[in-house]
Amino acid sequence: MKVAVIGSGGREHTLAWSLVRSPEVNHCYCLPGNGGTAGLPKTENVAIAVDQLAKICEFCQTENIDLVVVGPELPLTLGLVDQLQALGIKVFGPTKAGAELEASKSWTKQLLIEAGVPTAFGETFTEPAPAQAYATKMGAPIVVKADGLAAGKGVIVAQTLAEATTAIAELFDQGFAKIVVEEFLPGEEVSVLALCDGKTVIPLLPAQDHKRIGEGDQGLNTGGMGAYCPAPIAPPGVINQVQKQILQPTANALAKRGIDYRGVLYAGLMVSPTGEIKVLEYNCRFGDPETQAVLPLLATPLEKVLMACVDQTLYQLTPLQWHSGSAVCVVVAAGGYPGSYRKGDEINGLAEAEAQDVTVFHAGTELKEGKVLTDGGRVLGVTALGQDLSTAIATAYRGIEQINFDDMYYRRDIGHKAL
């Protein structure tokens, strides 16, 4: 079969890497791909951007693509799936209506309340003054969220009312029409990525992301500086609870609204010190960098799983098969990220890193005249497997020691919370 992966980040490199490992996949096109996908066997980059929907559709039709896998949220929220479905092309990912789950935090909040899914309480605002008044009434710490796509950086946990006031003003200044102000939930976060075919929901192994730029979870929010899987904060009993109380009711609520949701239900959850679980947010696609830690542990061929979602036969695949042990992904970023950073620096040591038994997933890279250059804030995701988490962590950092580019930065404490 021929597949097309839409996107250019570390998540998309991982998806393509997972797909071409199957003998059933003859060829994988990455639109537009990156410096890593350019070197994958059976894989070809195609210079079409993720928001060029008409060109994507034309390409997939011309090449008789058997399955399209949409990586990032932008083309989902623009309605790429709807357009491909109209052409009779099989595609993994929710329609524009389903992608509202990530596109609008206020819409999702209302959906969860209607479904009886436990979530933080809060309010939606269209002007700064009422939002600031609400924050003052609630007190700090408090959470301020952009009601729209923000590349994983639209959530501010304000420790003081002054920080909340600044966050509210900045989000409106950035052009967001609405924001959500909600209670701060203490506890530990966990990411549960689940597959949904509109009826059946199957959670994947739980992962834990590291959002902050600095070690010890300090500093600015990022798209994610690393992840590990499985996360011990969510053992099988907790995942069963999440399935029954959160994931399935969400899928049922979407169906009740007439939304045929076939894709990833990615729940960002908070587990309180007393074991109570609440939804922080939903995303409508695979997480990044969680995907780089979850998919290397999946033993069931990925194309079978994704096709089952599209064909609404997911129930036939239960239970999914997994490799034993743990996986950890450490993100290597450009200096200055998540602020301004330089592009175009040559990356050295990639082959030497992979010789240390790691897989280097490219995120912000490009291949130019035979050289791999930096082309984004999060540049690489170095993933290692191990029979236990400490072994996987040690292997990942041993691989990173071989990699070099100017002003590279990475956290040295990914996964240590679980140890």
Short mmCIF file of C-alpha atoms in Angstrom, two decimals:
data_model
loop_
_atom_site.label_atom_id
_atom_site.label_comp_id
_atom_site.label_asym_id
_atom_site.label_seq_id
_atom_site.Cartn_x
_atom_site.Cartn_y
_atom_site.Cartn_z
CA MET A 1 0.00 0.00 0.00
CA LYS A 2 0.99 3.63 -0.55
CA VAL A 3 0.63 6.05 2.34
CA ALA A 4 1.01 9.81 2.71
CA VAL A 5 1.97 11.48 5.98
CA ILE A 6 1.03 15.15 6.25
CA GLY A 7 3.43 17.29 8.29
CA SER A 8 7.08 18.12 8.87
CA GLY A 9 7.82 17.57 12.56
CA GLY A 10 9.15 14.89 14.88
CA ARG A 11 5.70 13.34 15.18
CA GLU A 12 5.48 12.94 11.40
CA HIS A 13 8.98 11.46 11.15
CA THR A 14 7.94 8.93 13.80
CA LEU A 15 4.70 8.11 11.97
CA ALA A 16 6.55 7.57 8.69
CA TRP A 17 9.29 5.54 10.44
CA SER A 18 6.63 3.32 12.04
CA LEU A 19 4.68 2.85 8.82
CA VAL A 20 7.58 1.91 6.53
CA ARG A 21 8.73 -0.78 8.97
CA SER A 22 5.74 -2.82 7.80
CA PRO A 23 6.16 -5.01 4.71
CA GLU A 24 2.60 -4.02 3.80
CA VAL A 25 3.70 -0.42 3.14
CA ASN A 26 5.45 -0.13 -0.24
CA HIS A 27 5.97 3.63 -0.26
CA CYS A 28 5.47 6.60 2.04
CA TYR A 29 5.21 10.20 0.86
CA CYS A 30 5.84 12.95 3.43
CA LEU A 31 4.20 16.30 2.69
CA PRO A 32 6.43 18.25 3.14
CA GLY A 33 8.60 16.09 5.44
CA ASN A 34 11.97 17.11 6.89
CA GLY A 35 15.66 16.23 6.85
CA GLY A 36 14.99 12.97 8.66
CA THR A 37 12.17 11.66 6.50
CA ALA A 38 14.34 12.44 3.46
CA GLY A 39 16.64 9.60 4.56
CA LEU A 40 14.03 6.98 5.44
CA PRO A 41 13.80 3.85 3.26
CA LYS A 42 10.73 3.63 1.00
CA THR A 43 10.07 7.32 1.77
CA GLU A 44 9.96 10.45 -0.35
CA ASN A 45 9.47 14.09 0.59
CA VAL A 46 7.04 16.17 -1.47
CA ALA A 47 7.26 19.97 -1.23
CA ILE A 48 3.61 20.67 -0.40
CA ALA A 49 2.85 22.64 2.78
CA VAL A 50 0.29 21.38 5.30
CA ASP A 51 -2.11 24.27 4.59
CA GLN A 52 -2.14 23.75 0.81
CA LEU A 53 -5.24 21.59 0.96
CA ALA A 54 -6.07 21.61 -2.74
CA LYS A 55 -2.54 20.55 -3.68
CA ILE A 56 -2.55 17.80 -1.05
CA CYS A 57 -5.83 16.45 -2.38
CA GLU A 58 -4.65 16.62 -5.99
CA PHE A 59 -1.41 14.79 -5.14
CA CYS A 60 -3.16 12.03 -3.18
CA GLN A 61 -5.67 11.53 -5.99
CA THR A 62 -3.00 11.47 -8.72
CA GLU A 63 -0.78 9.03 -6.80
CA ASN A 64 -3.70 6.76 -5.78
CA ILE A 65 -2.75 6.97 -2.11
CA ASP A 66 -4.31 4.15 -0.07
CA LEU A 67 -4.12 5.94 3.30
CA VAL A 68 -3.45 9.54 4.31
CA VAL A 69 -2.26 10.15 7.88
CA VAL A 70 -2.64 13.75 9.02
CA GLY A 71 -0.06 14.71 11.65
CA PRO A 72 -0.55 18.33 12.80
CA GLU A 73 -3.68 20.06 13.99
CA LEU A 74 -3.73 22.92 11.43
CA PRO A 75 -4.81 20.92 8.34
CA LEU A 76 -7.36 19.08 10.49
CA THR A 77 -8.94 22.32 11.67
CA LEU A 78 -8.91 23.64 8.08
CA GLY A 79 -10.95 20.63 6.93
CA LEU A 80 -8.41 18.53 5.01
CA VAL A 81 -10.08 15.29 6.10
CA ASP A 82 -13.47 16.48 4.79
CA GLN A 83 -11.95 17.28 1.39
CA LEU A 84 -10.11 13.97 1.10
CA GLN A 85 -13.19 12.00 2.15
CA ALA A 86 -15.22 13.80 -0.54
CA LEU A 87 -12.75 12.39 -3.09
CA GLY A 88 -13.14 8.87 -1.69
CA ILE A 89 -9.60 8.83 -0.25
CA LYS A 90 -9.11 7.00 3.05
CA VAL A 91 -7.73 9.34 5.70
CA PHE A 92 -6.85 8.99 9.38
CA GLY A 93 -7.85 12.05 11.38
CA PRO A 94 -11.03 13.81 12.48
CA THR A 95 -13.13 16.04 10.26
CA LYS A 96 -13.19 19.81 10.75
CA ALA A 97 -16.14 19.42 13.13
CA GLY A 98 -14.22 16.87 15.22
CA ALA A 99 -11.05 18.98 15.22
CA GLU A 100 -12.99 21.63 17.13
CA LEU A 101 -11.96 19.53 20.13
CA GLU A 102 -8.53 21.17 19.86
CA ALA A 103 -9.43 24.35 17.98
CA SER A 104 -11.68 25.71 20.74
CA LYS A 105 -11.13 25.15 24.44
CA SER A 106 -14.51 26.73 25.28
CA TRP A 107 -16.32 24.38 22.85
CA THR A 108 -14.56 21.39 24.40
CA LYS A 109 -15.29 22.59 27.92
CA GLN A 110 -19.01 22.69 27.11
CA LEU A 111 -18.86 19.24 25.49
CA LEU A 112 -17.19 17.75 28.58
CA ILE A 113 -19.69 19.32 30.94
CA GLU A 114 -22.58 17.96 28.86
CA ALA A 115 -20.97 14.50 28.84
CA GLY A 116 -20.34 14.53 32.59
CA VAL A 117 -16.59 14.20 32.07
CA PRO A 118 -14.58 15.50 35.05
CA THR A 119 -12.69 18.69 34.15
CA ALA A 120 -11.51 21.92 35.75
CA PHE A 121 -14.22 24.55 36.23
CA GLY A 122 -13.77 27.90 34.56
CA GLU A 123 -15.30 30.57 32.36
CA THR A 124 -14.86 31.86 28.80
CA PHE A 125 -14.24 35.56 28.10
CA THR A 126 -14.16 37.80 25.04
CA GLU A 127 -12.75 40.90 26.77
CA PRO A 128 -9.84 41.44 29.18
CA ALA A 129 -11.63 43.29 32.01
CA PRO A 130 -14.19 40.58 32.95
CA ALA A 131 -11.48 37.93 32.66
CA GLN A 132 -9.24 39.86 35.04
CA ALA A 133 -12.14 40.39 37.45
CA TYR A 134 -12.85 36.64 37.41
CA ALA A 135 -9.20 35.81 38.03
CA THR A 136 -9.13 38.22 40.97
CA LYS A 137 -12.22 36.60 42.43
CA MET A 138 -10.77 33.10 41.98
CA GLY A 139 -7.30 33.94 43.28
CA ALA A 140 -3.91 32.52 42.30
CA PRO A 141 -2.59 30.14 41.16
CA ILE A 142 -4.92 30.15 38.18
CA VAL A 143 -4.77 28.97 34.58
CA VAL A 144 -5.22 31.19 31.51
CA LYS A 145 -5.76 29.50 28.12
CA ALA A 146 -5.98 30.76 24.56
CA ASP A 147 -9.20 29.61 22.90
CA GLY A 148 -7.54 28.52 19.68
CA LEU A 149 -4.48 26.88 18.19
CA ALA A 150 -1.26 28.04 19.83
CA ALA A 151 1.31 25.35 18.92
CA GLY A 152 1.19 23.90 22.42
CA LYS A 153 2.10 27.22 24.02
CA GLY A 154 -1.29 28.80 24.68
CA VAL A 155 -1.61 27.75 28.35
CA ILE A 156 -0.22 29.91 31.15
CA VAL A 157 -0.20 28.68 34.75
CA ALA A 158 -0.16 32.00 36.62
CA GLN A 159 1.31 31.70 40.10
CA THR A 160 0.26 35.27 41.00
CA LEU A 161 -2.60 37.58 40.02
CA ALA A 162 -0.04 39.88 38.37
CA GLU A 163 1.04 37.00 36.12
CA ALA A 164 -2.62 36.23 35.34
CA THR A 165 -3.28 39.87 34.38
CA THR A 166 -0.26 39.88 32.09
CA ALA A 167 -1.25 36.55 30.49
CA ILE A 168 -4.82 37.71 29.85
CA ALA A 169 -3.62 40.95 28.23
CA GLU A 170 -1.00 39.19 26.10
CA LEU A 171 -3.37 36.55 24.73
CA PHE A 172 -5.89 39.19 23.66
CA ASP A 173 -3.05 41.27 22.19
CA GLN A 174 -1.97 38.22 20.18
CA GLY A 175 -5.36 38.28 18.48
CA PHE A 176 -7.27 35.53 20.27
CA ALA A 177 -10.98 36.38 20.24
CA LYS A 178 -11.70 34.30 23.34
CA ILE A 179 -9.79 32.98 26.32
CA VAL A 180 -10.63 30.54 29.09
CA VAL A 181 -9.77 31.23 32.73
CA GLU A 182 -10.02 28.16 34.94
CA GLU A 183 -9.05 26.70 38.28
CA PHE A 184 -5.56 25.42 38.91
CA LEU A 185 -5.50 21.66 39.44
CA PRO A 186 -2.69 20.33 41.65
CA GLY A 187 -1.16 16.96 40.86
CA GLU A 188 0.79 15.24 38.12
CA GLU A 189 0.03 15.45 34.40
CA VAL A 190 -0.23 12.45 32.11
CA SER A 191 -0.96 12.17 28.38
CA VAL A 192 -3.29 9.42 27.20
CA LEU A 193 -3.44 9.13 23.43
CA ALA A 194 -6.38 6.97 22.37
CA LEU A 195 -7.50 5.68 18.98
CA CYS A 196 -11.14 6.22 18.05
CA ASP A 197 -13.08 4.92 15.06
CA GLY A 198 -16.31 6.71 15.93
CA LYS A 199 -17.52 3.86 18.13
CA THR A 200 -14.62 1.99 19.75
CA VAL A 201 -11.94 3.79 21.78
CA ILE A 202 -8.60 2.12 22.57
CA PRO A 203 -6.10 3.96 24.78
CA LEU A 204 -2.41 3.64 23.94
CA LEU A 205 0.24 3.38 26.64
CA PRO A 206 0.27 6.49 28.90
CA ALA A 207 3.11 8.97 28.48
CA GLN A 208 4.35 11.97 30.40
CA ASP A 209 5.49 15.12 28.62
CA HIS A 210 7.88 17.77 29.97
CA LYS A 211 6.42 21.12 28.90
CA ARG A 212 8.75 23.64 30.53
CA ILE A 213 12.00 24.72 28.92
CA GLY A 214 14.03 24.46 32.12
CA GLU A 215 15.08 21.53 34.26
CA GLY A 216 12.90 20.88 37.29
CA ASP A 217 9.92 22.08 35.20
CA GLN A 218 10.98 25.72 35.38
CA GLY A 219 10.65 28.51 32.83
CA LEU A 220 8.47 29.07 29.79
CA ASN A 221 6.06 26.56 28.28
CA THR A 222 7.21 24.86 25.09
CA GLY A 223 5.75 22.37 22.63
CA GLY A 224 7.39 19.70 24.82
CA MET A 225 11.02 19.03 25.75
CA GLY A 226 10.79 15.27 26.14
CA ALA A 227 8.53 12.38 27.08
CA TYR A 228 8.66 8.87 28.47
CA CYS A 229 6.34 5.88 28.26
CA PRO A 230 4.70 4.13 30.01
CA ALA A 231 4.12 6.63 32.81
CA PRO A 232 3.85 4.92 36.22
CA ILE A 233 1.39 7.60 37.40
CA ALA A 234 -1.20 5.84 35.19
CA PRO A 235 -1.05 2.06 35.74
CA PRO A 236 -3.59 -0.24 33.99
CA GLY A 237 -6.26 0.33 36.66
CA VAL A 238 -6.09 4.09 36.13
CA ILE A 239 -6.22 3.67 32.35
CA ASN A 240 -9.38 1.54 32.72
CA GLN A 241 -10.89 4.35 34.76
CA VAL A 242 -9.87 6.91 32.12
CA GLN A 243 -11.41 4.74 29.42
CA LYS A 244 -14.77 4.46 31.21
CA GLN A 245 -15.09 7.92 32.77
CA ILE A 246 -13.36 10.13 30.18
CA LEU A 247 -12.54 8.67 26.76
CA GLN A 248 -15.69 6.69 25.96
CA PRO A 249 -18.07 9.39 27.28
CA THR A 250 -16.20 11.95 25.12
CA ALA A 251 -16.55 9.75 22.04
CA ASN A 252 -20.24 9.24 22.82
CA ALA A 253 -20.75 13.00 23.22
CA LEU A 254 -19.10 13.66 19.87
CA ALA A 255 -21.32 11.05 18.21
CA LYS A 256 -24.37 12.61 19.86
CA ARG A 257 -23.47 15.87 18.13
CA GLY A 258 -23.38 14.04 14.80
CA ILE A 259 -19.57 13.99 14.61
CA ASP A 260 -18.10 10.77 13.19
CA TYR A 261 -14.72 10.99 14.92
CA ARG A 262 -12.03 8.72 13.44
CA GLY A 263 -8.59 9.64 14.70
CA VAL A 264 -6.68 10.32 17.90
CA LEU A 265 -8.40 11.43 21.07
CA TYR A 266 -5.45 12.86 22.99
CA ALA A 267 -6.43 13.62 26.58
CA GLY A 268 -4.16 15.76 28.71
CA LEU A 269 -5.06 14.69 32.24
CA MET A 270 -4.27 15.75 35.79
CA VAL A 271 -4.00 13.07 38.47
CA SER A 272 -4.52 14.70 41.86
CA PRO A 273 -2.59 13.67 45.00
CA THR A 274 -5.74 11.76 46.07
CA GLY A 275 -6.02 9.94 42.72
CA GLU A 276 -8.83 12.03 41.22
CA ILE A 277 -8.51 12.38 37.42
CA LYS A 278 -9.66 15.43 35.46
CA VAL A 279 -9.26 16.56 31.85
CA LEU A 280 -6.96 19.55 31.35
CA GLU A 281 -7.42 19.65 27.59
CA TYR A 282 -8.01 17.57 24.48
CA ASN A 283 -6.00 17.47 21.28
CA CYS A 284 -7.24 15.96 18.03
CA ARG A 285 -3.97 14.38 16.83
CA PHE A 286 -0.92 12.44 17.99
CA GLY A 287 1.11 14.28 20.63
CA ASP A 288 4.58 15.62 20.00
CA PRO A 289 6.92 14.44 21.58
CA GLU A 290 4.73 11.71 23.17
CA THR A 291 4.44 9.93 19.80
CA GLN A 292 8.24 9.53 19.69
CA ALA A 293 8.06 7.55 22.95
CA VAL A 294 4.77 5.66 22.43
CA LEU A 295 4.97 4.33 18.85
CA PRO A 296 8.40 2.62 19.17
CA LEU A 297 6.78 0.38 21.82
CA LEU A 298 3.81 -0.56 19.61
CA ALA A 299 4.17 -4.10 18.23
CA THR A 300 0.90 -4.18 16.25
CA PRO A 301 1.68 -2.80 12.76
CA LEU A 302 0.72 0.87 12.71
CA GLU A 303 -0.95 0.81 9.29
CA LYS A 304 -3.30 -1.93 10.51
CA VAL A 305 -4.30 0.16 13.50
CA LEU A 306 -4.85 3.35 11.52
CA MET A 307 -6.75 1.57 8.75
CA ALA A 308 -8.98 -0.10 11.35
CA CYS A 309 -9.89 3.38 12.65
CA VAL A 310 -10.75 4.53 9.15
CA ASP A 311 -12.76 1.37 8.37
CA GLN A 312 -14.44 1.37 11.80
CA THR A 313 -13.12 -2.10 12.66
CA LEU A 314 -10.99 -1.14 15.65
CA TYR A 315 -12.81 -3.63 17.88
CA GLN A 316 -11.22 -6.46 15.88
CA LEU A 317 -7.70 -5.37 16.93
CA THR A 318 -8.15 -5.48 20.68
CA PRO A 319 -5.96 -5.89 22.56
CA LEU A 320 -3.08 -4.07 20.87
CA GLN A 321 0.32 -5.74 21.19
CA TRP A 322 3.21 -3.91 22.87
CA HIS A 323 6.93 -4.47 23.29
CA SER A 324 8.05 -4.80 26.91
CA GLY A 325 10.09 -2.15 28.66
CA SER A 326 10.17 1.64 28.51
CA ALA A 327 10.89 4.37 25.98
CA VAL A 328 12.18 7.90 26.49
CA CYS A 329 12.47 10.77 24.01
CA VAL A 330 14.70 13.76 24.77
CA VAL A 331 14.16 16.85 22.62
CA VAL A 332 17.25 18.71 21.40
CA ALA A 333 16.36 22.34 20.71
CA ALA A 334 17.96 25.40 19.17
CA GLY A 335 19.34 27.91 21.66
CA GLY A 336 16.79 30.62 22.44
CA TYR A 337 13.75 28.37 21.95
CA PRO A 338 10.83 28.92 22.75
CA GLY A 339 11.82 32.52 21.97
CA SER A 340 13.80 33.58 18.90
CA TYR A 341 16.40 31.15 17.57
CA ARG A 342 18.71 30.72 14.62
CA LYS A 343 18.22 28.37 11.67
CA GLY A 344 20.65 26.88 9.17
CA ASP A 345 23.29 25.44 11.52
CA GLU A 346 24.85 22.14 10.43
CA ILE A 347 24.07 19.14 12.65
CA ASN A 348 26.90 16.67 13.19
CA GLY A 349 27.10 13.27 14.87
CA LEU A 350 23.73 11.81 13.85
CA ALA A 351 25.16 8.50 12.63
CA GLU A 352 27.38 8.27 15.72
CA ALA A 353 24.30 8.85 17.91
CA GLU A 354 22.33 6.07 16.22
CA ALA A 355 25.31 3.76 16.75
CA GLN A 356 24.55 4.16 20.48
CA ASP A 357 21.28 2.25 19.98
CA VAL A 358 19.00 5.30 19.77
CA THR A 359 16.63 6.47 17.05
CA VAL A 360 16.95 10.13 16.14
CA PHE A 361 13.64 11.59 15.02
CA HIS A 362 14.00 14.87 13.15
CA ALA A 363 11.66 17.75 13.99
CA GLY A 364 13.05 21.09 12.80
CA THR A 365 15.62 20.01 10.18
CA GLU A 366 16.18 20.20 6.45
CA LEU A 367 18.49 18.30 4.13
CA LYS A 368 20.44 20.72 1.93
CA GLU A 369 23.33 19.80 -0.37
CA GLY A 370 23.92 16.60 1.57
CA LYS A 371 24.02 18.33 4.96
CA VAL A 372 21.38 18.22 7.71
CA LEU A 373 20.67 21.75 8.94
CA THR A 374 18.59 23.14 11.81
CA ASP A 375 15.24 24.49 10.62
CA GLY A 376 13.11 24.95 13.75
CA GLY A 377 13.01 25.47 17.51
CA ARG A 378 12.71 21.82 18.48
CA VAL A 379 15.33 20.27 16.21
CA LEU A 380 15.59 16.57 17.13
CA GLY A 381 13.96 13.97 19.36
CA VAL A 382 16.40 11.31 20.54
CA THR A 383 14.50 8.14 21.49
CA ALA A 384 15.83 5.10 23.32
CA LEU A 385 14.23 1.86 24.51
CA GLY A 386 15.20 -0.15 27.58
CA GLN A 387 13.93 -2.97 29.73
CA ASP A 388 13.39 -0.31 32.39
CA LEU A 389 13.13 3.47 32.36
CA SER A 390 16.55 4.17 33.87
CA THR A 391 18.23 2.11 31.12
CA ALA A 392 16.27 3.93 28.41
CA ILE A 393 17.19 7.32 29.89
CA ALA A 394 20.89 6.46 30.10
CA THR A 395 20.91 5.25 26.50
CA ALA A 396 19.13 8.37 25.20
CA TYR A 397 21.63 10.72 26.84
CA ARG A 398 24.54 8.61 25.63
CA GLY A 399 23.22 9.13 22.11
CA ILE A 400 22.79 12.88 22.59
CA GLU A 401 26.45 13.20 23.62
CA GLN A 402 27.39 12.33 20.02
CA ILE A 403 25.27 15.12 18.49
CA ASN A 404 26.55 18.65 17.96
CA PHE A 405 25.34 21.90 16.46
CA ASP A 406 25.89 25.50 17.52
CA ASP A 407 24.01 26.57 20.64
CA MET A 408 22.10 23.27 21.01
CA TYR A 409 20.08 22.86 24.19
CA TYR A 410 18.31 19.98 25.95
CA ARG A 411 16.98 19.18 29.39
CA ARG A 412 19.03 16.69 31.37
CA ASP A 413 16.19 15.51 33.63
CA ILE A 414 13.69 13.92 31.22
CA GLY A 415 12.00 10.97 32.96
CA HIS A 416 13.65 11.51 36.33
CA LYS A 417 10.34 12.34 37.99
CA ALA A 418 9.25 8.73 37.40
CA LEU A 419 12.44 7.37 38.95
#
